[in-house]
XYZ file of C-alpha atoms in Angstrom:
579
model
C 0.000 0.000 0.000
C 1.096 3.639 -1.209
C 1.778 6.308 1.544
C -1.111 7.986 0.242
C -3.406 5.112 0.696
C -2.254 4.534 4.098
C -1.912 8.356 5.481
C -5.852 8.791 3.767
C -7.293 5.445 5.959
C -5.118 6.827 8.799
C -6.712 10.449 8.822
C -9.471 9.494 7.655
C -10.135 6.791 10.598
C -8.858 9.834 12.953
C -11.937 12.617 11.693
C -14.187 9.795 11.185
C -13.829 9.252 14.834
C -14.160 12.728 15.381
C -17.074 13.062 14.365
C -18.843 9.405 16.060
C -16.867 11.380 19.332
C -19.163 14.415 19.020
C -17.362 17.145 17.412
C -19.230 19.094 14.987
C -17.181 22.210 14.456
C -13.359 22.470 13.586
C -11.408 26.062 12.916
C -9.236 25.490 10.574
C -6.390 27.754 9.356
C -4.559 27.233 6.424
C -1.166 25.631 5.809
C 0.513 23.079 3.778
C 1.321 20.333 5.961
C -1.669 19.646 7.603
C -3.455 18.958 4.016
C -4.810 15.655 4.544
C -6.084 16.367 8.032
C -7.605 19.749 6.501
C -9.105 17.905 3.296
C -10.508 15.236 4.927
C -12.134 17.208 7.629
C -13.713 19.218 4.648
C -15.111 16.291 3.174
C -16.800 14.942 6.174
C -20.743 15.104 5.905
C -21.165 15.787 9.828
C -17.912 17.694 10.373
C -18.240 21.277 9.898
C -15.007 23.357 9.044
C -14.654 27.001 9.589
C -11.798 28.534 8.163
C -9.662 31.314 9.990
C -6.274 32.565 8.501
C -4.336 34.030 11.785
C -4.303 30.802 14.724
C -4.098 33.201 17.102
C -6.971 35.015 16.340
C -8.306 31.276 15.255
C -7.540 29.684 18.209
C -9.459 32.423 20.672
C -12.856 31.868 17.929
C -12.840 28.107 18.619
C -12.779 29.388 22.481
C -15.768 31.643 21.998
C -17.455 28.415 20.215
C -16.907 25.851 22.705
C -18.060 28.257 25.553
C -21.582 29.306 23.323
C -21.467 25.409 23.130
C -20.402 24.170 26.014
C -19.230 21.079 24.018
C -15.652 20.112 22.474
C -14.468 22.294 19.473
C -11.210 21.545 17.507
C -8.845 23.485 15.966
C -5.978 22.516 13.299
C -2.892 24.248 11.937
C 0.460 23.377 10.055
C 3.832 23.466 11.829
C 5.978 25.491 12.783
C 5.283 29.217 14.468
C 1.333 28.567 13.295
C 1.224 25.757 16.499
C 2.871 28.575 18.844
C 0.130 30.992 17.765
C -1.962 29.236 19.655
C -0.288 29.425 22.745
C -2.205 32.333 24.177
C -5.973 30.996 23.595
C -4.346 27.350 24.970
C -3.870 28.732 28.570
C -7.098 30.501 28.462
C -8.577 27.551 27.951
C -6.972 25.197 30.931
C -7.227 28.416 33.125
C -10.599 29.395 32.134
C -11.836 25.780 31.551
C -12.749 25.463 28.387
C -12.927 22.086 26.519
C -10.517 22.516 23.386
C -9.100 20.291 21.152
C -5.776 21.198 19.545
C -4.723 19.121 16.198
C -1.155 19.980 15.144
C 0.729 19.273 11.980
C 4.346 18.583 12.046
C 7.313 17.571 10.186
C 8.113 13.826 10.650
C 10.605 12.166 13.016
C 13.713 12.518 10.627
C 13.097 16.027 9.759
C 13.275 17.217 13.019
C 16.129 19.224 14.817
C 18.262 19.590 11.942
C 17.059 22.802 10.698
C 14.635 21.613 8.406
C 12.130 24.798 7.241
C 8.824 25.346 9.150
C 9.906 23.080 12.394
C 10.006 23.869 15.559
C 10.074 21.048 18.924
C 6.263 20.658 18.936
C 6.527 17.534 21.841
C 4.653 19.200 24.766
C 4.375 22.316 23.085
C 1.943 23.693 25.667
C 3.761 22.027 28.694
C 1.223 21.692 31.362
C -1.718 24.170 30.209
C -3.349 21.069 28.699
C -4.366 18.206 30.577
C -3.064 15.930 28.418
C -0.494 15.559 24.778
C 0.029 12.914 22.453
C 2.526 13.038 19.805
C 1.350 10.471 17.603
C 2.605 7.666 15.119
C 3.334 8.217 11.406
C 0.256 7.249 9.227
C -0.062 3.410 8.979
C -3.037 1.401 7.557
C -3.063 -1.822 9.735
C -5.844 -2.775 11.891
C -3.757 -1.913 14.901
C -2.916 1.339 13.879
C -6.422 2.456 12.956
C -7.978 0.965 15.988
C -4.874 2.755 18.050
C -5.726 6.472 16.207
C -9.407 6.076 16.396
C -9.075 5.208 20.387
C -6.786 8.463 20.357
C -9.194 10.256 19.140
C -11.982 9.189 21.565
C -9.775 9.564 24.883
C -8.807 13.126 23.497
C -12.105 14.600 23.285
C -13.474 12.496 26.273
C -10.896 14.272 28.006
C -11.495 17.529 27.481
C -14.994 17.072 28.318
C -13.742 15.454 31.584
C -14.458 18.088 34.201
C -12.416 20.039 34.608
C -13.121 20.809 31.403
C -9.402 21.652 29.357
C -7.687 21.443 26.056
C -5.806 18.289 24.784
C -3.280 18.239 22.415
C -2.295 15.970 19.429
C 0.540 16.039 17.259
C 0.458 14.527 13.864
C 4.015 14.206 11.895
C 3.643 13.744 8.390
C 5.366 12.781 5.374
C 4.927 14.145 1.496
C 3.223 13.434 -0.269
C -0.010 15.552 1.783
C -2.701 15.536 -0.569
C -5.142 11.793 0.642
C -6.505 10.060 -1.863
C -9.778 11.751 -1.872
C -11.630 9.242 -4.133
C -11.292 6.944 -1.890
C -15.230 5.433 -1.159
C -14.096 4.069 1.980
C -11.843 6.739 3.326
C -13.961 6.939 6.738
C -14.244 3.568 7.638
C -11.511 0.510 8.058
C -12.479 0.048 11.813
C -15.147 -0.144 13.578
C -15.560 3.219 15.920
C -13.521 2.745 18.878
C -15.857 1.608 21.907
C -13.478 2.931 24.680
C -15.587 4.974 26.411
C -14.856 6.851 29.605
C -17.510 6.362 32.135
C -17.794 9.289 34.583
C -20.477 10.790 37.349
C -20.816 14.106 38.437
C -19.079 14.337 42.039
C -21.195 14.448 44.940
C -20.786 14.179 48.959
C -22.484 11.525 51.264
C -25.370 11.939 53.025
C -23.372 12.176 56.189
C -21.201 15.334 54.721
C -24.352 16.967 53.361
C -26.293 16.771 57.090
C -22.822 17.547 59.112
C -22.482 20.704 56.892
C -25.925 21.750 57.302
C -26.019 21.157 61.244
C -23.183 24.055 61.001
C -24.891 26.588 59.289
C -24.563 29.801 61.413
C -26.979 32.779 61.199
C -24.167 35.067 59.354
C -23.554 33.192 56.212
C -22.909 34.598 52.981
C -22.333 32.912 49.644
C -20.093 34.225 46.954
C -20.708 33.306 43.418
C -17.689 34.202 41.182
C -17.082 33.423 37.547
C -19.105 30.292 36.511
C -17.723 27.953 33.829
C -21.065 27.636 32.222
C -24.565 29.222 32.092
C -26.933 26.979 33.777
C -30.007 27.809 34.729
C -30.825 24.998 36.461
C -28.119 26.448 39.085
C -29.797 29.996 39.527
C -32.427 28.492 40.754
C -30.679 25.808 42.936
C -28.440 28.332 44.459
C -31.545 30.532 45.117
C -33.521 28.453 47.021
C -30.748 27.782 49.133
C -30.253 31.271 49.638
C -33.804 31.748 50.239
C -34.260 29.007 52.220
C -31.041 30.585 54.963
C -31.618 33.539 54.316
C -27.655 34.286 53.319
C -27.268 37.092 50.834
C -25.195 36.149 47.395
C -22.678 38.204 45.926
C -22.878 37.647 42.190
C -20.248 38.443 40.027
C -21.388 39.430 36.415
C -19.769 36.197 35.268
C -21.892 34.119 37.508
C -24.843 34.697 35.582
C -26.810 35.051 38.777
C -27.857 39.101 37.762
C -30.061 38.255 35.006
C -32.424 35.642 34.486
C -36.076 34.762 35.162
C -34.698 33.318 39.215
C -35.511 35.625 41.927
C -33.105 38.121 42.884
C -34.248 39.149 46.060
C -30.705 38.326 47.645
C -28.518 38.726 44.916
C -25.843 41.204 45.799
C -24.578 43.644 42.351
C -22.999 46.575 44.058
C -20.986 44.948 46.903
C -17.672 45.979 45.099
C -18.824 49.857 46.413
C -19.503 49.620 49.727
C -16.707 46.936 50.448
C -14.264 49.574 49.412
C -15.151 51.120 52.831
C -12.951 49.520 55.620
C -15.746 50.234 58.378
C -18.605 48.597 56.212
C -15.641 45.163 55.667
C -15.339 45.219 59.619
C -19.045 45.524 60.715
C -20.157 42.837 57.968
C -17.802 39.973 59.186
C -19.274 36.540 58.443
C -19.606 33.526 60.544
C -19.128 31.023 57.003
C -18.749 32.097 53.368
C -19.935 29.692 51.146
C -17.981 30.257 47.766
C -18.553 29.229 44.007
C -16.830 29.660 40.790
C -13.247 31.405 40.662
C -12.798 34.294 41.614
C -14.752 37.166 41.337
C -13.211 40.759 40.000
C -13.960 42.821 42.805
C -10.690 43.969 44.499
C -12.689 45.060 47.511
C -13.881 41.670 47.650
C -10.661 40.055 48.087
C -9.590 42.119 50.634
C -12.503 41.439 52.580
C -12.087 37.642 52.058
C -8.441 38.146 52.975
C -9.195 40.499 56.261
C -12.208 37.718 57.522
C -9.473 34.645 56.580
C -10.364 33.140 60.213
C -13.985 32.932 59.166
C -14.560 29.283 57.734
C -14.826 29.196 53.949
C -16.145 26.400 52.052
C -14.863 26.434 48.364
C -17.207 24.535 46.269
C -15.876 22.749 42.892
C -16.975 20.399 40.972
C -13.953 20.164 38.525
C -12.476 19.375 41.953
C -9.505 21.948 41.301
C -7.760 24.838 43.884
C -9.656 28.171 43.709
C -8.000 29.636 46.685
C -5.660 32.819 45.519
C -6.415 34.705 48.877
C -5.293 31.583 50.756
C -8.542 31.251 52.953
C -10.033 27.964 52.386
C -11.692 26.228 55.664
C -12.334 23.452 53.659
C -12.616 22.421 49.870
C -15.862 20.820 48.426
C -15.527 18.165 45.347
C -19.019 18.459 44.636
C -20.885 19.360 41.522
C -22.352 23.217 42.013
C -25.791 22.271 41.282
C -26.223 19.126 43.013
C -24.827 20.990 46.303
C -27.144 23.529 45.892
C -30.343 21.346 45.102
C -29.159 18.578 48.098
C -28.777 21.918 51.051
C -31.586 23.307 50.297
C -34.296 20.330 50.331
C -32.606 19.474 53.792
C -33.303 23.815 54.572
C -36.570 23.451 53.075
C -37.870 22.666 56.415
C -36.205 24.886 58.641
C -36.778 27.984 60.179
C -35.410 30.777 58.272
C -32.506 32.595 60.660
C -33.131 36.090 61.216
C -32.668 38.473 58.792
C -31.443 41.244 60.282
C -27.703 40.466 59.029
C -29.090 40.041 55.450
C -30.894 43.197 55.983
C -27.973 45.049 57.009
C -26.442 43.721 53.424
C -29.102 44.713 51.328
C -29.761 47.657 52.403
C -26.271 48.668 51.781
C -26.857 47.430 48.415
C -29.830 49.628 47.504
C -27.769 52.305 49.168
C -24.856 52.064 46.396
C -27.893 51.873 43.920
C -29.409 55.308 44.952
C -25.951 56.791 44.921
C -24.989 55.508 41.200
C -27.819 56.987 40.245
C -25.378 60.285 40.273
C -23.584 58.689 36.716
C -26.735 60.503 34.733
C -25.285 63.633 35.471
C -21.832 62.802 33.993
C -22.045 63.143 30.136
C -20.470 60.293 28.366
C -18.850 58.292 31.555
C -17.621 54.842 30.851
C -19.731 53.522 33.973
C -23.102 55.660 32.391
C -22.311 53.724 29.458
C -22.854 49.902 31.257
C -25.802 51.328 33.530
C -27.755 51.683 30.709
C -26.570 48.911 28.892
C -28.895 46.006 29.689
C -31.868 48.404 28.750
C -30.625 48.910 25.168
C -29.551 44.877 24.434
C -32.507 42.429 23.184
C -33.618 39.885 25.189
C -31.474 37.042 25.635
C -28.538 38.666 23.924
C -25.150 37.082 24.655
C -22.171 40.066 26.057
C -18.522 39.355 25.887
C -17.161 41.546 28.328
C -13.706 42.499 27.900
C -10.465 42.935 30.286
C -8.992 45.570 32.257
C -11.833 48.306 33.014
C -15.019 47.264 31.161
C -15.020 44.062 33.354
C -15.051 46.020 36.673
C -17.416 48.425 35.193
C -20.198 45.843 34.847
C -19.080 44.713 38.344
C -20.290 47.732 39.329
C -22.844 49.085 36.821
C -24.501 46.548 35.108
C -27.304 45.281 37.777
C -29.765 42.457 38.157
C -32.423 42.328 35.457
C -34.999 39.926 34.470
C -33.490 40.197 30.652
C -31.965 36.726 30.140
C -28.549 38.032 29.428
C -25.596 35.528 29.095
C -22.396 37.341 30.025
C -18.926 36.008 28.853
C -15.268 36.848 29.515
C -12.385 34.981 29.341
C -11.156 35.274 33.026
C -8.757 32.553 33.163
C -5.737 34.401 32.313
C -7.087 37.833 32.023
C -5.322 39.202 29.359
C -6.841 41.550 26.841
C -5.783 39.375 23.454
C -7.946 37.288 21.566
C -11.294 39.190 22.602
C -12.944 39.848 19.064
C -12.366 36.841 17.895
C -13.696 35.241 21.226
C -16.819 37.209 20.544
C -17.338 35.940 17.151
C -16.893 32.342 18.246
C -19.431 33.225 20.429
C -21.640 34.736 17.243
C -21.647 31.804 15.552
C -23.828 30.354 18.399
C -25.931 33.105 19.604
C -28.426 34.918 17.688
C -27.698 38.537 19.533
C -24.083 39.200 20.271
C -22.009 42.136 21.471
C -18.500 42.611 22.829
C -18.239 45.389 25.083
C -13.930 46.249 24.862
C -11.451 48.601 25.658
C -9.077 50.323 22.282
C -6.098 48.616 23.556
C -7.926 45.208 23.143
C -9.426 46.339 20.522
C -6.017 47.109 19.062
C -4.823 43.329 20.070
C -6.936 41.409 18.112
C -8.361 43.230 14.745
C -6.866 40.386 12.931
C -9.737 38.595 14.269
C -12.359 40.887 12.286
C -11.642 39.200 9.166
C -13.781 36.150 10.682
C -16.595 38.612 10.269
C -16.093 39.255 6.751
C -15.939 35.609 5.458
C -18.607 33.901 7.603
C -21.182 36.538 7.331
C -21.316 36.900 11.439
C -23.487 39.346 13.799
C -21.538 41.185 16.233
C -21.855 44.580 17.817
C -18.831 45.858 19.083
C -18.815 48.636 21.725
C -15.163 50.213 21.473
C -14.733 52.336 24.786
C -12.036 54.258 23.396
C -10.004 56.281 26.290
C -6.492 56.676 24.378
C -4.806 53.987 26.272
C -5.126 51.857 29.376
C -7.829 53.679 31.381
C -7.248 50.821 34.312
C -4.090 52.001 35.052
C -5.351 55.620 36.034
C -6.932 53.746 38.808
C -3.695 52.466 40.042
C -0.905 53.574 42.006
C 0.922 54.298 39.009
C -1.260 57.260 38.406
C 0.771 59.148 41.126
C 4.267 59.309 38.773
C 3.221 61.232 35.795
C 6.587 61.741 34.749
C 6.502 57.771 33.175
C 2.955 57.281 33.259
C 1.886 57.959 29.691
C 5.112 56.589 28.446
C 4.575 53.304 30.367
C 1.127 52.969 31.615
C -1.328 55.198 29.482
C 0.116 54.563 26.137
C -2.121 56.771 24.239
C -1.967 55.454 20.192
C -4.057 57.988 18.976
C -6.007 55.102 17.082
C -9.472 55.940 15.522
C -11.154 52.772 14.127
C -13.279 53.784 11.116
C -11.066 52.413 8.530
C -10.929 49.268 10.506
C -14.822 48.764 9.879
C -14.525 49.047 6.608
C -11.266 47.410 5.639
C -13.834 44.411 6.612
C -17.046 45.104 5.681
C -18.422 46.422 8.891
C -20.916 49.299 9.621
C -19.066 51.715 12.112
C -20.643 54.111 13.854
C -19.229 56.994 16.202
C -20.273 57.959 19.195
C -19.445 61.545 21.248
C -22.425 62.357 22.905
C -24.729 60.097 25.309
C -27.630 60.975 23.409
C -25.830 59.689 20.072
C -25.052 56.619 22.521
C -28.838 55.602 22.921
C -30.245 56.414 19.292
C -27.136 54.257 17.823
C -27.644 51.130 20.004
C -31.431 51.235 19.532
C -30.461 51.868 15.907
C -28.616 48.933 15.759
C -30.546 45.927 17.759
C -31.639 44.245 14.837
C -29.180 45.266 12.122
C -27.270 42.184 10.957
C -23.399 41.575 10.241
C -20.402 43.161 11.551
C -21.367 47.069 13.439
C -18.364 48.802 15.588
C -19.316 51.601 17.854
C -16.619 53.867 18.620
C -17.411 55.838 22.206
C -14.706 58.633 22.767
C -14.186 58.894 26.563
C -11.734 60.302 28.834
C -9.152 58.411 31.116
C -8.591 61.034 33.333
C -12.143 62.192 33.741
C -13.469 59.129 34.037
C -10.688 58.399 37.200
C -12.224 61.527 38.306
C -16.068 60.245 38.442
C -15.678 56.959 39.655
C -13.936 58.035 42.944
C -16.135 60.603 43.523
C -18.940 58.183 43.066
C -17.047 55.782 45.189
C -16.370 58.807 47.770
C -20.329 59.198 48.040
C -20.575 56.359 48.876
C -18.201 56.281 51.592
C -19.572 59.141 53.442
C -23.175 57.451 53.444
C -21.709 54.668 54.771
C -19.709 55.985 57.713
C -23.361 57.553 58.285
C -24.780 54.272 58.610
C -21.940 52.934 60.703
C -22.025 55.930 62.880
């Protein structure tokens, strides 16, 4: 048998497999040695391939899919620099748990280290930000080695489905000639589909562990809800009942997907990060147990709370059973799937009598305090926080928001509040960085019928590669550019106070205006100087289709200004309280 014979069964056994594994969508970027993985992909009838030209930027769109999926999404390049382009999106998605798979041509065995053109080491490329690598066998067209690449295949995408939920990496060296023997009629078969399966069960406690945490339950709790993996639901409502049932007040970040939905939000904390800024309100409010989901949540005034009340108990629950502790305050960690916790405490609650709610009084009525005062943001023109407190009146129902780095994240921490709107919120929080955010949003796109990505210029700047994805696949995205002239989150720093280097180092101003970006790909762009112009464009926009940028020119420095003074306000009212 030819090497193109046996290198088309081999692929084709691998995608065939694929497929019978449930993946349905693989980004592809172009190249020249990953042709027969490429071609054959394209020729699969359940297997669809989207192409993208720059892996980074292709890498961060399969992201965006698999989270609007929740389900396994593969991606494929040649060798060479194109594998290390998808470095960045890679640790997003072990950090940010994300279930990626990540197919990788390379040069074979004999053509490696010895300067051959295109190669780089690709063995364990990604090191430990994937949970687990395979560099696998030339092609061969025995039974073994069909049976051996199909099981591969299975136990890769099993495994990134295995919570937590991660990207796995295969490496596929391959010899000319690339192009398969596409008229092949039986290119997809050769072995039966491998029937390895990995049998798993979401982790619960016993009965025992459930009762004995129960029987502790003080009158002072308070459950934090951070970032969750994935929007479900089934959890709101699970977590509120609990809630309801203890009366314990929830702080939700906007990732946890707890401030908008049909669940009740009677105890659902949105302006915490406020009033926690205030070292009086951290000391009065001290918990007797925190109760904590998801990673962890934005708020800086958070953490030091969790960090000042580190002799309260705190029970981190996980069910991808991992170490979400940065403040180092863990009582005790809790293996447990989220929603089964949530559903098991409160039918043992359901029963009891509520504790009193003059502790939970005391937080919410802080909370509506902070509302009242951010009220004040009206009066400030075209503020980057007026911008978000309007925001979830001007989306459509159920739209989906990617929310990017740096300030617009800890602006809808603060001013985007609980709604009954049905909004999914998305950021990539595992590593943070401000790369890869368009082209997160469009994976997202492809999924969800109303999409926006709400982003600073600088990561706007990062990742404008990523519009061409736009352009060729026809997507809907509205893009809200809060343009300050550089990195508006460092005006809330300490670094602020050496204006000598900060612009240099820190503000970076690029005098960027982002017209010519919209239309280099086909986009409508729209710009935005007043608040009024604000409104009338994004009501102008709700049901326009394909690619719409709207450029908001706002001021660092201002901005700075308004948010402390807000923040100030607040302060004062609280010390009130306090006494």
């Amino acid at each position: 048998m030819s090497n193109q014979e046996a290198m088309t069964k081999y692929i084709g056994a691998f995608v065939d497999e694929l497929a019978k594994s449930g993946v349905q969508k693989v980004v592809v970027s172009p190249g020249s040695r990953s042709t027969p993985i490429a071609m054959l992909l394209a020729d699969h009838p359940e297997i669809e391939v989207i192409i993208h030209i720059d892996e980074r930027s292709a890498a961060y769109f399969a992201l965006g899919l698999a989270k609007a999926m929740n389900n396994t999404v593969a991606i494929l390049c040649t060798s060479g620099t194109a594998a290390a382009n998808y470095f960045p999106a890679v640790v997003e998605s072990y950090y940010a748990r994300v279930p990626l798979l990540v197919i990788t041509a390379d040069r074979p065995h004999e053509l490696r280290d010895i300067g051959a053109a295109q190669t780089i080491n690709q063995v364990d490329l990604y090191g430990k930000h994937v949970k687990w690598f395979q560099d696998m066998p030339l092609p061969e067209s025995s039974i073994d080695m069909l049976k051996f690449v199909r099981t591969v295949c299975s136990r890769a995408v099993q495994t990134t489905m295995q919570r937590p939920y991660g990207p796995v990496h295969l490496n596929f060296p391959l010899r000319e000639p690339l192009v398969p023997n596409m008229d092949d009629p039986n290119k997809f078969e050769g072995t039966d589909s491998s029937n390895v399966k990995i049998m798993t069960s979401y982790p619960t406690l016993k009965d025992k562990s459930f009762n004995e945490l129960v029987d502790k339950l003080p009158k002072k709790g308070l459950i934090v809800c951070g970032p969750m993996d994935v929007y479900n639901p089934a959890f709101n409502e699970a977590i509120v009942q609990f809630a309801e049932n203890v009366n314990y007040p929830i702080i939700a970040d906007p990732l946890s997907q707890l401030r908008s939905g049909t669940h009740n939000k009677e105890l659902i904390l949105d302006s915490y990060n406020a009033f926690l800024k205030n070292e009086t309100a951290r000391k009065k409010l001290k918990p007797e147990m925190i109760i904590r989901f998801g990673s962890m949540p934005v708020s800086k005034s958070l953490m030091f709370y969790l960090k000042e009340h580190a002799d309260v108990p705190q029970y981190i629950v996980d069910g991808g059973q991992g170490w979400r502790d940065p403040v180092s305050s863990a009582y005790e960690m809790i293996y447990c799937d989220e929603q089964i916790f949530c559903e098991k405490l409160a039918s043992l609650t359901n029963n009891k009598t509520r504790f009193n709610s003059t502790w939970t009084d005391q937080w919410l009525r802080l909370n509506q305090l902070v509302k009242e005062s951010i009220v004040q943001i009206d009066d400030e023109g075209i503020s980057e926080g007026r911008l978000i407190y309007h925001l979830q009146h001007l989306l459509p129902k159920k739209a989906s928001v990617m929310i990017g780095n740096s300030m617009p994240i800890r602006d809808m921490d603060d001013f985007f509040h609980s709604n009954s709107s049905e909004i999914k919120l998305f950021g990539n929080r595992g590593v943070n960085g401000i790369d890869g955010l368009i082209s997160t949003a469009l994976g997202i796109s492809v999924i969800e019928d109303h999409t926006y990505l709400v982003v600073g210029d600088l990561s706007f700047y990062h990742d404008m590669n990523g519009l061409l994805a736009a352009k060729m696949h026809d997507l809907n995205l509205t893009i809200l550019i809060i343009n300050n002239n550089g990195g508006g989150i460092f005006s809330m720093l300490q670094q602020a106070n050496y204006p000598t280097y900060f612009e240099l180092l820190f503000g970076t101003p690029t005098d960027l205006r982002f017209e010519h970006a919209a239309h280099l790909y086909g986009g409508k762009y729209y710009k935005v100087e007043t608040f009024q112009q604000y409104l009338s464009v994004m009501e102008h926009t709700r049901m326009e289709k394909g690619l719409k940028i709207i450029e908001v020119l706002t001021n660092r420095q201002e901005n700075a200004e308004i948010r402390q003074k807000l923040w100030n306000n607040v302060s004062r009212e609280i010390e009130n309280i306090f006494g």
